[in-house]
mmCIF file of C-alpha atoms and ligand atoms in Angstrom:
data_model
loop_
_atom_site.group_PDB
_atom_site.id
_atom_site.type_symbol
_atom_site.label_atom_id
_atom_site.label_comp_id
_atom_site.label_asym_id
_atom_site.label_seq_id
_atom_site.Cartn_x
_atom_site.Cartn_y
_atom_site.Cartn_z
ATOM 1 C CA MET A 1 -21.550 24.103 3.640
ATOM 2 C CA LYS A 2 -21.073 23.005 0.065
ATOM 3 C CA LEU A 3 -17.466 23.801 -0.837
ATOM 4 C CA LEU A 4 -15.512 23.958 -4.053
ATOM 5 C CA VAL A 5 -11.854 23.225 -3.352
ATOM 6 C CA THR A 6 -9.480 23.854 -6.249
ATOM 7 C CA GLY A 7 -6.089 22.122 -6.243
ATOM 8 C CA GLY A 8 -7.400 19.634 -3.678
ATOM 9 C CA SER A 9 -5.279 16.748 -4.972
ATOM 10 C CA GLY A 10 -2.011 18.395 -3.930
ATOM 11 C CA PHE A 11 -0.292 18.441 -0.561
ATOM 12 C CA ILE A 12 -2.145 21.080 1.492
ATOM 13 C CA GLY A 13 -5.438 20.815 -0.411
ATOM 14 C CA SER A 14 -5.769 17.073 0.234
ATOM 15 C CA ASN A 15 -5.017 17.528 3.933
ATOM 16 C CA PHE A 16 -7.582 20.364 3.997
ATOM 17 C CA ILE A 17 -10.363 18.300 2.382
ATOM 18 C CA ARG A 18 -9.763 15.469 4.855
ATOM 19 C CA HIS A 19 -9.777 17.996 7.736
ATOM 20 C CA VAL A 20 -13.064 19.593 6.591
ATOM 21 C CA LEU A 21 -14.920 16.302 6.163
ATOM 22 C CA ALA A 22 -13.615 15.021 9.509
ATOM 23 C CA THR A 23 -14.599 18.141 11.472
ATOM 24 C CA HIS A 24 -17.822 19.236 9.721
ATOM 25 C CA SER A 25 -19.843 16.096 9.113
ATOM 26 C CA ASP A 26 -22.563 17.874 7.084
ATOM 27 C CA ASP A 27 -20.186 19.594 4.660
ATOM 28 C CA ARG A 28 -19.765 18.477 1.054
ATOM 29 C CA VAL A 29 -16.698 19.060 -1.089
ATOM 30 C CA VAL A 30 -16.147 19.178 -4.846
ATOM 31 C CA ASN A 31 -12.460 19.060 -5.737
ATOM 32 C CA LEU A 32 -11.431 20.608 -9.093
ATOM 33 C CA ASP A 33 -7.841 19.673 -9.906
ATOM 34 C CA LYS A 34 -5.880 19.535 -13.158
ATOM 35 C CA LEU A 35 -3.684 16.690 -11.857
ATOM 36 C CA THR A 36 -0.343 18.190 -12.824
ATOM 37 C CA TYR A 37 2.804 16.299 -11.755
ATOM 38 C CA ALA A 38 2.035 17.530 -8.191
ATOM 39 C CA GLY A 39 -1.607 16.425 -8.125
ATOM 40 C CA ASN A 40 -2.122 12.854 -6.988
ATOM 41 C CA PRO A 41 -5.484 11.028 -6.631
ATOM 42 C CA ALA A 42 -3.764 8.691 -4.142
ATOM 43 C CA ASN A 43 -3.668 11.612 -1.672
ATOM 44 C CA LEU A 44 -7.442 11.240 -1.251
ATOM 45 C CA ALA A 45 -7.901 7.535 -1.957
ATOM 46 C CA ASP A 46 -9.563 7.091 1.463
ATOM 47 C CA LEU A 47 -12.413 9.427 0.426
ATOM 48 C CA GLU A 48 -13.150 7.758 -2.921
ATOM 49 C CA HIS A 49 -16.391 6.195 -1.675
ATOM 50 C CA ASP A 50 -17.448 9.032 0.634
ATOM 51 C CA PRO A 51 -20.757 10.392 -0.750
ATOM 52 C CA ARG A 52 -19.837 13.869 0.550
ATOM 53 C CA TYR A 53 -16.811 14.063 -1.785
ATOM 54 C CA ALA A 54 -16.666 14.476 -5.589
ATOM 55 C CA PHE A 55 -13.719 14.924 -7.942
ATOM 56 C CA VAL A 56 -13.609 16.823 -11.252
ATOM 57 C CA GLN A 57 -10.445 16.855 -13.324
ATOM 58 C CA GLY A 58 -9.861 20.244 -14.944
ATOM 59 C CA ASP A 59 -8.008 23.532 -15.137
ATOM 60 C CA ILE A 60 -8.860 26.670 -13.130
ATOM 61 C CA CYS A 61 -7.993 28.655 -16.298
ATOM 62 C CA ASP A 62 -10.986 27.045 -18.084
ATOM 63 C CA ALA A 63 -13.726 29.668 -17.563
ATOM 64 C CA THR A 64 -16.596 27.455 -18.787
ATOM 65 C CA LEU A 65 -15.661 24.540 -16.547
ATOM 66 C CA VAL A 66 -15.055 26.834 -13.575
ATOM 67 C CA ARG A 67 -18.553 28.330 -13.933
ATOM 68 C CA ASP A 68 -20.064 24.836 -14.126
ATOM 69 C CA VAL A 69 -18.427 23.545 -10.952
ATOM 70 C CA ILE A 70 -18.691 26.699 -8.860
ATOM 71 C CA ARG A 71 -22.405 27.313 -9.438
ATOM 72 C CA GLY A 72 -24.382 26.877 -6.210
ATOM 73 C CA VAL A 73 -21.512 26.453 -3.762
ATOM 74 C CA ASP A 74 -21.442 28.329 -0.450
ATOM 75 C CA ALA A 75 -17.714 28.966 -0.707
ATOM 76 C CA ALA A 76 -14.671 28.249 -2.846
ATOM 77 C CA VAL A 77 -11.147 27.722 -1.488
ATOM 78 C CA ASN A 78 -8.318 27.990 -4.003
ATOM 79 C CA PHE A 79 -5.179 25.895 -3.403
ATOM 80 C CA ALA A 80 -4.469 25.335 -7.119
ATOM 81 C CA ALA A 81 -1.031 26.629 -8.046
ATOM 82 C CA GLU A 82 2.346 25.833 -9.418
ATOM 83 C CA SER A 83 4.109 25.827 -6.068
ATOM 84 C CA HIS A 84 7.819 24.979 -6.368
ATOM 85 C CA VAL A 85 10.300 27.883 -6.458
ATOM 86 C CA ASP A 86 13.070 25.872 -8.168
ATOM 87 C CA ARG A 87 10.767 24.884 -11.042
ATOM 88 C CA SER A 88 9.722 28.528 -11.464
ATOM 89 C CA LEU A 89 13.375 29.400 -12.116
ATOM 90 C CA MET A 90 13.535 26.909 -14.997
ATOM 91 C CA GLU A 91 10.022 27.102 -16.527
ATOM 92 C CA PRO A 92 7.964 30.042 -15.265
ATOM 93 C CA ASP A 93 5.167 29.985 -17.900
ATOM 94 C CA ALA A 94 2.856 27.623 -16.031
ATOM 95 C CA PHE A 95 3.257 29.746 -12.880
ATOM 96 C CA LEU A 96 1.924 32.833 -14.633
ATOM 97 C CA LYS A 97 -0.935 30.894 -16.205
ATOM 98 C CA THR A 98 -2.215 29.183 -13.061
ATOM 99 C CA ASP A 99 -1.126 31.513 -10.261
ATOM 100 C CA VAL A 100 -2.253 34.710 -12.015
ATOM 101 C CA PHE A 101 -4.676 33.954 -14.854
ATOM 102 C CA GLY A 102 -6.207 30.968 -13.057
ATOM 103 C CA VAL A 103 -6.930 33.128 -10.002
ATOM 104 C CA PHE A 104 -8.458 35.802 -12.254
ATOM 105 C CA THR A 105 -10.706 33.169 -13.896
ATOM 106 C CA LEU A 106 -11.955 32.015 -10.496
ATOM 107 C CA LEU A 107 -12.565 35.602 -9.347
ATOM 108 C CA GLU A 108 -14.654 36.431 -12.417
ATOM 109 C CA ALA A 109 -16.828 33.355 -11.817
ATOM 110 C CA VAL A 110 -17.214 34.226 -8.117
ATOM 111 C CA LYS A 111 -18.260 37.751 -9.107
ATOM 112 C CA GLU A 112 -20.703 36.803 -11.858
ATOM 113 C CA LEU A 113 -22.371 33.918 -10.009
ATOM 114 C CA LYS A 114 -22.413 35.821 -6.704
ATOM 115 C CA ILE A 115 -20.616 33.082 -4.739
ATOM 116 C CA PRO A 116 -20.877 34.059 -1.039
ATOM 117 C CA ARG A 117 -17.185 33.508 -0.124
ATOM 118 C CA PHE A 118 -13.818 32.980 -1.842
ATOM 119 C CA VAL A 119 -10.722 32.048 0.173
ATOM 120 C CA HIS A 120 -7.464 32.349 -1.726
ATOM 121 C CA ILE A 121 -4.449 30.444 -0.388
ATOM 122 C CA SER A 122 -1.293 32.493 -0.693
ATOM 123 C CA THR A 123 2.168 32.479 0.846
ATOM 124 C CA ASP A 124 4.551 34.398 3.103
ATOM 125 C CA GLU A 125 6.907 34.518 0.075
ATOM 126 C CA VAL A 126 4.951 37.460 -1.358
ATOM 127 C CA TYR A 127 6.567 39.710 1.298
ATOM 128 C CA GLY A 128 10.017 38.804 -0.027
ATOM 129 C CA SER A 129 13.070 38.157 2.120
ATOM 130 C CA VAL A 130 12.740 39.559 5.658
ATOM 131 C CA GLU A 131 16.141 40.122 7.258
ATOM 132 C CA ARG A 132 14.733 41.384 10.581
ATOM 133 C CA GLY A 133 11.337 41.396 12.290
ATOM 134 C CA SER A 134 8.173 39.817 10.883
ATOM 135 C CA SER A 135 5.811 40.751 8.040
ATOM 136 C CA ARG A 136 2.381 42.156 8.876
ATOM 137 C CA GLU A 137 -0.589 41.781 6.546
ATOM 138 C CA SER A 138 -0.468 45.550 5.865
ATOM 139 C CA ASP A 139 3.141 45.363 4.583
ATOM 140 C CA ALA A 140 3.786 45.883 0.885
ATOM 141 C CA VAL A 141 4.448 42.813 -1.247
ATOM 142 C CA ARG A 142 8.043 42.573 -2.526
ATOM 143 C CA PRO A 143 8.299 39.183 -4.245
ATOM 144 C CA SER A 144 11.698 38.152 -5.561
ATOM 145 C CA ASN A 145 11.317 35.020 -7.697
ATOM 146 C CA PRO A 146 8.913 34.011 -10.510
ATOM 147 C CA TYR A 147 6.847 31.826 -8.150
ATOM 148 C CA SER A 148 6.363 34.507 -5.502
ATOM 149 C CA ALA A 149 5.853 37.213 -8.144
ATOM 150 C CA SER A 150 3.064 35.120 -9.689
ATOM 151 C CA LYS A 151 1.497 34.514 -6.273
ATOM 152 C CA ALA A 152 1.703 38.246 -5.490
ATOM 153 C CA GLY A 153 0.017 38.955 -8.840
ATOM 154 C CA GLY A 154 -2.804 36.607 -7.849
ATOM 155 C CA ASP A 155 -3.134 38.280 -4.430
ATOM 156 C CA LEU A 156 -3.324 41.749 -5.973
ATOM 157 C CA LEU A 157 -6.102 40.645 -8.329
ATOM 158 C CA VAL A 158 -8.005 39.149 -5.383
ATOM 159 C CA LEU A 159 -7.727 42.414 -3.436
ATOM 160 C CA ALA A 160 -8.611 44.464 -6.534
ATOM 161 C CA HIS A 161 -11.851 42.460 -6.909
ATOM 162 C CA TRP A 162 -12.677 43.318 -3.310
ATOM 163 C CA HIS A 163 -11.910 47.029 -3.715
ATOM 164 C CA THR A 164 -13.667 47.533 -7.027
ATOM 165 C CA HIS A 165 -16.531 45.006 -6.985
ATOM 166 C CA ARG A 166 -16.848 43.976 -3.316
ATOM 167 C CA VAL A 167 -16.333 40.338 -4.314
ATOM 168 C CA PRO A 168 -16.306 38.565 -0.898
ATOM 169 C CA VAL A 169 -12.682 37.417 -0.770
ATOM 170 C CA LEU A 170 -10.253 36.408 1.975
ATOM 171 C CA ILE A 171 -6.547 35.565 1.690
ATOM 172 C CA THR A 172 -4.306 33.401 3.872
ATOM 173 C CA ARG A 173 -0.511 33.704 3.661
ATOM 174 C CA SER A 174 1.193 30.852 5.433
ATOM 175 C CA SER A 175 4.786 29.954 6.107
ATOM 176 C CA ASN A 176 6.482 26.700 4.963
ATOM 177 C CA ASN A 177 4.255 23.665 5.475
ATOM 178 C CA PHE A 178 5.383 20.104 6.133
ATOM 179 C CA GLY A 179 3.629 16.815 6.831
ATOM 180 C CA PRO A 180 2.124 13.813 5.042
ATOM 181 C CA TYR A 181 1.464 13.782 1.263
ATOM 182 C CA GLN A 182 4.016 16.506 0.369
ATOM 183 C CA TYR A 183 5.521 15.937 -3.078
ATOM 184 C CA PRO A 184 9.154 14.881 -2.574
ATOM 185 C CA GLU A 185 10.682 17.868 -4.402
ATOM 186 C CA LYS A 186 10.278 20.151 -1.339
ATOM 187 C CA VAL A 187 13.117 20.128 1.149
ATOM 188 C CA ILE A 188 11.660 18.062 4.015
ATOM 189 C CA PRO A 189 10.210 15.133 2.020
ATOM 190 C CA LEU A 190 13.184 15.254 -0.385
ATOM 191 C CA PHE A 191 15.740 15.059 2.407
ATOM 192 C CA VAL A 192 13.786 12.424 4.372
ATOM 193 C CA THR A 193 13.336 10.112 1.365
ATOM 194 C CA ASN A 194 16.919 10.650 0.135
ATOM 195 C CA ALA A 195 18.214 9.859 3.629
ATOM 196 C CA LEU A 196 16.091 6.692 3.848
ATOM 197 C CA ASP A 197 17.766 5.620 0.568
ATOM 198 C CA ASP A 198 21.281 6.621 1.773
ATOM 199 C CA GLN A 199 21.447 9.278 -0.938
ATOM 200 C CA SER A 200 23.024 12.709 -0.485
ATOM 201 C CA LEU A 201 21.042 15.722 0.746
ATOM 202 C CA PRO A 202 21.756 18.698 -1.562
ATOM 203 C CA LEU A 203 21.927 21.669 0.820
ATOM 204 C CA TYR A 204 21.879 25.052 -0.937
ATOM 205 C CA GLY A 205 24.546 27.706 -0.308
ATOM 206 C CA ASP A 206 25.792 28.092 3.265
ATOM 207 C CA GLY A 207 22.726 26.277 4.680
ATOM 208 C CA LYS A 208 21.852 29.294 6.822
ATOM 209 C CA ASN A 209 18.644 30.400 5.093
ATOM 210 C CA VAL A 210 15.793 30.463 7.574
ATOM 211 C CA ARG A 211 12.276 29.127 7.105
ATOM 212 C CA ASP A 212 9.405 29.165 9.617
ATOM 213 C CA TRP A 213 7.933 25.646 9.692
ATOM 214 C CA LEU A 214 4.199 25.029 10.065
ATOM 215 C CA TYR A 215 2.656 21.569 10.386
ATOM 216 C CA VAL A 216 0.133 21.176 7.574
ATOM 217 C CA LEU A 217 -2.767 20.232 9.887
ATOM 218 C CA ASP A 218 -2.264 23.471 11.837
ATOM 219 C CA ASN A 219 -2.447 25.399 8.562
ATOM 220 C CA CYS A 220 -5.634 23.516 7.594
ATOM 221 C CA ALA A 221 -7.239 24.451 10.935
ATOM 222 C CA GLY A 222 -6.242 28.098 10.338
ATOM 223 C CA ILE A 223 -7.664 28.148 6.806
ATOM 224 C CA ASP A 224 -10.889 26.538 8.040
ATOM 225 C CA LEU A 225 -11.211 29.205 10.727
ATOM 226 C CA VAL A 226 -10.618 32.013 8.227
ATOM 227 C CA LEU A 227 -13.185 30.421 5.879
ATOM 228 C CA ARG A 228 -15.871 30.405 8.576
ATOM 229 C CA LYS A 229 -14.980 33.417 10.765
ATOM 230 C CA GLY A 230 -12.655 35.699 8.783
ATOM 231 C CA GLY A 231 -13.587 39.205 7.619
ATOM 232 C CA GLU A 232 -14.271 39.890 3.942
ATOM 233 C CA GLY A 233 -11.468 41.695 2.132
ATOM 234 C CA GLU A 234 -8.980 40.674 4.844
ATOM 235 C CA VAL A 235 -5.577 38.987 4.640
ATOM 236 C CA TYR A 236 -4.446 36.566 7.392
ATOM 237 C CA ASN A 237 -0.845 35.450 7.951
ATOM 238 C CA ILE A 238 -0.461 31.908 9.331
ATOM 239 C CA GLY A 239 3.024 31.229 10.685
ATOM 240 C CA GLY A 240 4.374 28.154 12.429
ATOM 241 C CA GLY A 241 6.389 30.160 14.949
ATOM 242 C CA HIS A 242 9.320 27.791 14.513
ATOM 243 C CA GLU A 243 12.145 29.481 12.594
ATOM 244 C CA VAL A 244 15.163 27.343 11.850
ATOM 245 C CA GLU A 245 18.233 27.423 9.601
ATOM 246 C CA ASN A 246 18.240 24.783 6.857
ATOM 247 C CA ILE A 247 21.425 23.198 8.203
ATOM 248 C CA VAL A 248 19.826 22.686 11.630
ATOM 249 C CA LEU A 249 16.715 21.178 10.021
ATOM 250 C CA THR A 250 18.911 18.885 7.902
ATOM 251 C CA ARG A 251 20.767 17.588 10.968
ATOM 252 C CA GLN A 252 17.422 16.928 12.710
ATOM 253 C CA ILE A 253 16.225 14.902 9.712
ATOM 254 C CA LEU A 254 19.438 12.861 9.723
ATOM 255 C CA GLN A 255 19.065 12.200 13.432
ATOM 256 C CA LEU A 256 15.439 11.072 13.014
ATOM 257 C CA THR A 257 16.287 8.788 10.087
ATOM 258 C CA GLY A 258 19.386 7.457 11.880
ATOM 259 C CA LYS A 259 21.728 8.472 9.034
ATOM 260 C CA PRO A 260 25.186 10.089 9.158
ATOM 261 C CA GLU A 261 25.966 13.787 8.522
ATOM 262 C CA THR A 262 28.315 12.712 5.719
ATOM 263 C CA LEU A 263 25.157 12.533 3.565
ATOM 264 C CA ILE A 264 25.012 16.361 3.573
ATOM 265 C CA GLN A 265 26.183 17.609 0.179
ATOM 266 C CA PRO A 266 26.639 21.416 -0.024
ATOM 267 C CA VAL A 267 25.631 22.537 -3.530
ATOM 268 C CA LYS A 268 25.543 25.799 -5.500
ATOM 269 C CA ASP A 269 22.920 28.165 -4.101
ATOM 270 C CA ARG A 270 19.451 28.738 -5.578
ATOM 271 C CA PRO A 271 19.625 31.960 -7.659
ATOM 272 C CA GLY A 272 17.918 34.843 -5.814
ATOM 273 C CA HIS A 273 17.483 32.618 -2.733
ATOM 274 C CA ASP A 274 15.427 34.536 -0.130
ATOM 275 C CA ARG A 275 17.356 34.516 3.148
ATOM 276 C CA ARG A 276 14.515 34.437 5.620
ATOM 277 C CA TYR A 277 10.732 34.517 5.822
ATOM 278 C CA SER A 278 8.859 35.450 8.967
ATOM 279 C CA VAL A 279 5.227 36.420 9.435
ATOM 280 C CA ASP A 280 3.393 38.003 12.326
ATOM 281 C CA SER A 281 0.302 35.826 12.965
ATOM 282 C CA LYS A 282 -1.387 38.050 15.573
ATOM 283 C CA LYS A 283 -4.432 38.645 13.386
ATOM 284 C CA VAL A 284 -5.359 34.971 12.877
ATOM 285 C CA ARG A 285 -4.585 34.283 16.531
ATOM 286 C CA GLN A 286 -7.165 36.949 17.422
ATOM 287 C CA LEU A 287 -9.722 34.885 15.468
ATOM 288 C CA GLY A 288 -8.894 32.000 17.837
ATOM 289 C CA TRP A 289 -6.144 30.078 15.994
ATOM 290 C CA THR A 290 -3.027 28.684 17.543
ATOM 291 C CA PRO A 291 -0.660 25.972 16.236
ATOM 292 C CA ARG A 292 -1.441 22.748 18.143
ATOM 293 C CA HIS A 293 1.568 20.681 17.082
ATOM 294 C CA ARG A 294 5.066 21.058 18.549
ATOM 295 C CA PHE A 295 7.666 21.190 15.790
ATOM 296 C CA GLY A 296 9.878 18.347 17.089
ATOM 297 C CA ASP A 297 6.931 15.969 17.519
ATOM 298 C CA ALA A 298 5.432 16.888 14.145
ATOM 299 C CA LEU A 299 8.774 16.414 12.356
ATOM 300 C CA ALA A 300 9.221 13.005 14.002
ATOM 301 C CA ALA A 301 5.655 12.040 13.000
ATOM 302 C CA THR A 302 6.350 13.214 9.442
ATOM 303 C CA VAL A 303 9.540 11.137 9.172
ATOM 304 C CA ALA A 304 7.607 8.145 10.533
ATOM 305 C CA TRP A 305 4.871 8.740 7.924
ATOM 306 C CA TYR A 306 7.352 8.699 5.005
ATOM 307 C CA ARG A 307 9.020 5.620 6.465
ATOM 308 C CA ALA A 308 5.640 3.852 6.595
ATOM 309 C CA HIS A 309 4.400 5.084 3.186
ATOM 310 C CA GLU A 310 7.136 4.057 0.769
ATOM 311 C CA ALA A 311 4.409 2.801 -1.567
ATOM 312 C CA TRP A 312 3.153 6.409 -1.778
ATOM 313 C CA TRP A 313 6.436 8.243 -2.477
ATOM 314 C CA ARG A 314 8.604 5.742 -4.322
ATOM 315 C CA PRO A 315 6.598 5.873 -7.593
ATOM 316 C CA LEU A 316 6.694 9.705 -7.408
ATOM 317 C CA LYS A 317 10.503 9.657 -7.398
ATOM 318 C CA SER A 318 10.715 7.821 -10.724
ATOM 319 C CA GLY A 319 9.827 8.924 -14.282
ATOM 320 C CA GLU A 320 9.315 12.705 -14.605
ATOM 321 C CA PHE A 321 10.974 13.236 -11.230
ATOM 322 C CA ARG A 322 14.262 11.620 -12.287
ATOM 323 C CA ALA A 323 14.501 13.933 -15.305
ATOM 324 C CA TYR A 324 13.657 16.930 -13.102
ATOM 325 C CA TYR A 325 16.220 15.896 -10.480
ATOM 326 C CA GLU A 326 18.971 15.579 -13.059
ATOM 327 C CA LYS A 327 18.128 18.987 -14.581
ATOM 328 C CA GLN A 328 17.873 20.652 -11.162
ATOM 329 C CA TYR A 329 20.846 19.106 -9.366
ATOM 330 C CA GLY A 330 23.012 17.457 -12.048
ATOM 331 C CA HIS A 331 25.196 20.513 -12.724
ATOM 332 C CA ARG A 332 25.494 21.784 -9.150
HETATM 333 P P1 LIG B 401 1.083 21.329 -4.549
HETATM 334 O O1 LIG B 401 2.026 21.660 -5.649
HETATM 335 O O2 LIG B 401 1.338 20.135 -3.704
HETATM 336 O O3 LIG B 401 -0.393 21.151 -5.153
HETATM 337 C C1 LIG B 401 -0.930 22.007 -6.123
HETATM 338 C C2 LIG B 401 -2.185 21.359 -6.681
HETATM 339 O O4 LIG B 401 -2.767 22.265 -7.634
HETATM 340 C C3 LIG B 401 -1.925 20.046 -7.420
HETATM 341 O O5 LIG B 401 -2.889 19.083 -7.039
HETATM 342 C C4 LIG B 401 -2.085 20.417 -8.889
HETATM 343 O O6 LIG B 401 -2.514 19.335 -9.711
HETATM 344 C C5 LIG B 401 -3.115 21.526 -8.806
HETATM 345 N N1 LIG B 401 -3.072 22.448 -9.952
HETATM 346 C C6 LIG B 401 -1.967 23.055 -10.472
HETATM 347 N N2 LIG B 401 -2.324 23.822 -11.519
HETATM 348 C C7 LIG B 401 -3.672 23.717 -11.640
HETATM 349 C C8 LIG B 401 -4.623 24.290 -12.514
HETATM 350 N N3 LIG B 401 -4.260 25.134 -13.503
HETATM 351 N N4 LIG B 401 -5.926 23.971 -12.362
HETATM 352 C C9 LIG B 401 -6.313 23.106 -11.381
HETATM 353 N N5 LIG B 401 -5.456 22.521 -10.541
HETATM 354 C C10 LIG B 401 -4.153 22.825 -10.651
HETATM 355 O O7 LIG B 401 0.978 22.639 -3.678
HETATM 356 P P2 LIG B 401 0.815 22.812 -2.092
HETATM 357 O O8 LIG B 401 2.142 22.763 -1.460
HETATM 358 O O9 LIG B 401 -0.279 21.931 -1.620
HETATM 359 O O10 LIG B 401 0.319 24.333 -2.050
HETATM 360 C C11 LIG B 401 -1.066 24.646 -2.126
HETATM 361 C C12 LIG B 401 -1.216 26.163 -2.091
HETATM 362 O O11 LIG B 401 -0.632 26.667 -0.900
HETATM 363 C C13 LIG B 401 -0.501 26.876 -3.241
HETATM 364 O O12 LIG B 401 -1.317 27.935 -3.654
HETATM 365 C C14 LIG B 401 0.788 27.404 -2.616
HETATM 366 O O13 LIG B 401 1.190 28.580 -3.266
HETATM 367 C C15 LIG B 401 0.322 27.679 -1.197
HETATM 368 N N6 LIG B 401 1.355 27.582 -0.157
HETATM 369 C C16 LIG B 401 2.124 26.453 -0.024
HETATM 370 C C17 LIG B 401 3.042 26.367 1.024
HETATM 371 C C18 LIG B 401 3.896 25.136 1.232
HETATM 372 O O14 LIG B 401 4.776 25.171 2.092
HETATM 373 N N7 LIG B 401 3.675 24.053 0.532
HETATM 374 C C19 LIG B 401 3.186 27.442 1.922
HETATM 375 C C20 LIG B 401 2.410 28.591 1.733
HETATM 376 C C21 LIG B 401 1.487 28.640 0.707
HETATM 377 O O1 LIG B 402 7.304 30.016 2.458
HETATM 378 C C1 LIG B 402 6.221 29.369 1.840
HETATM 379 C C2 LIG B 402 6.702 28.641 0.614
HETATM 380 O O2 LIG B 402 7.442 27.516 1.081
HETATM 381 C C3 LIG B 402 5.572 28.184 -0.307
HETATM 382 O O3 LIG B 402 4.918 29.306 -0.814
HETATM 383 C C4 LIG B 402 6.113 27.330 -1.452
HETATM 384 O O4 LIG B 402 5.032 26.812 -2.219
HETATM 385 C C5 LIG B 402 6.894 26.174 -0.872
HETATM 386 O O5 LIG B 402 7.501 25.425 -1.915
HETATM 387 C C6 LIG B 402 7.980 26.685 0.080
HETATM 388 O O6 LIG B 402 9.027 27.402 -0.642
HETATM 389 P P1 LIG B 402 10.576 27.241 -0.246
HETATM 390 O O7 LIG B 402 11.388 27.615 -1.411
HETATM 391 O O8 LIG B 402 10.840 27.887 1.060
HETATM 392 O O9 LIG B 402 10.579 25.627 -0.001
HETATM 393 P P2 LIG B 402 11.635 24.496 -0.428
HETATM 394 O O10 LIG B 402 11.198 23.254 0.265
HETATM 395 O O11 LIG B 402 11.847 24.437 -1.889
HETATM 396 O O12 LIG B 402 12.975 25.017 0.261
HETATM 397 C C7 LIG B 402 13.050 25.243 1.656
HETATM 398 C C8 LIG B 402 14.469 25.721 1.965
HETATM 399 O O13 LIG B 402 15.384 24.625 1.732
HETATM 400 C C9 LIG B 402 14.939 26.859 1.084
HETATM 401 O O14 LIG B 402 15.754 27.750 1.843
HETATM 402 C C10 LIG B 402 15.772 26.177 0.019
HETATM 403 C C11 LIG B 402 16.365 24.985 0.754
HETATM 404 N N1 LIG B 402 16.601 23.780 -0.099
HETATM 405 C C12 LIG B 402 15.553 23.318 -0.844
HETATM 406 C C13 LIG B 402 15.716 22.206 -1.651
HETATM 407 C C14 LIG B 402 14.573 21.690 -2.494
HETATM 408 C C15 LIG B 402 17.836 23.153 -0.089
HETATM 409 O O15 LIG B 402 18.780 23.575 0.599
HETATM 410 N N2 LIG B 402 17.997 22.054 -0.902
HETATM 411 C C16 LIG B 402 16.988 21.557 -1.687
HETATM 412 O O16 LIG B 402 17.220 20.548 -2.409
#
């Protein structure tokens, strides 16, 4: 297959490109990425000289560029997004542009150029907070913050293009990912790198919000399966099956880094903080997917990766990040 991957220089996209080229030796990948603060060419430095890989810097909202890069591909997989909930509470504009209008721009190109397959990467956050039970793909979307509302807007446009024009789309909605190359604003890499530096871990509210953790390579295998075997017009949840309260996760990180619990710093809660996410992954399991990594082992491997890759994350925690950190946490 010749693939267009959008947002491939971010956390999940870069892991996905590496997964595809490692498991399908004849595939080729073009990566279109704007290189926002979250996009990092270093995430794919090992593929720089691989003739099967090409990089184009650009915006998925740029209709002319999108048509140029998508022409002739067998499939496009869209990871490009503004992805951090806390940033969407401070500056939502970019979320609407990329996560809604950017998706629309891709869909129009897929429709006009008759691209055979379009996989859109979405999130379990579109279902909103789930106090009991687990969300099915047929459940209504009830997003509750600007990030998830923008992602839900993108999803609805994807499904509308299927219903009205039979554009060959598929959607995955995964739970919280963790693993190598995750920008250190998200809770696991933030807490691991803060702990390694003996800095406090700002735990929101009562620390009892629940997330369902999925190792990024398991998500990549699920997306790859949906890309090759999924049904057109279908949505597939991909959940890690490991639900845990933030406080429990925080203690595990401190144990793995060998740091004391006195580093935990309870801070004012995130406004509108969703209590719990949980997805039912029966449908993707019926396609043949199952998570291969045990949570405890994967978390230990992730901590070891950040320990061994200081040269990757330390530059990311300076400059723009310092200003963001002060704005986000300074007043809490
Ligand atoms: P990320 O923030 O690490 O990476 C996003 C990438 O998109 C970056 O490389 C960035 O430069 C690029 N990008 C942003 N705006 C762009 C634009 N207008 N045009 C082109 N490129 C642009 O995000 P991630 O954590 O890798 O998430 C990838 C996708 O998976 C997102 O759609 C996100 O909503 C979804 N998702 C993430 C998680 C998670 O836990 N991280 C869970 C479920 C779903
Ligand atoms: O559920 C999937 C979603 O997971 C993705 O769609 C998003 O792109 C991704 O960012 C993630 O969203 P969350 O808001 O769940 O992830 P985050 O890492 O920001 O927070 C995880 C939990 O940890 C959440 O309950 C808030 C809490 N938290 C987070 C940060 C950054 C803290 O307690 N302190 C923090 O400093």
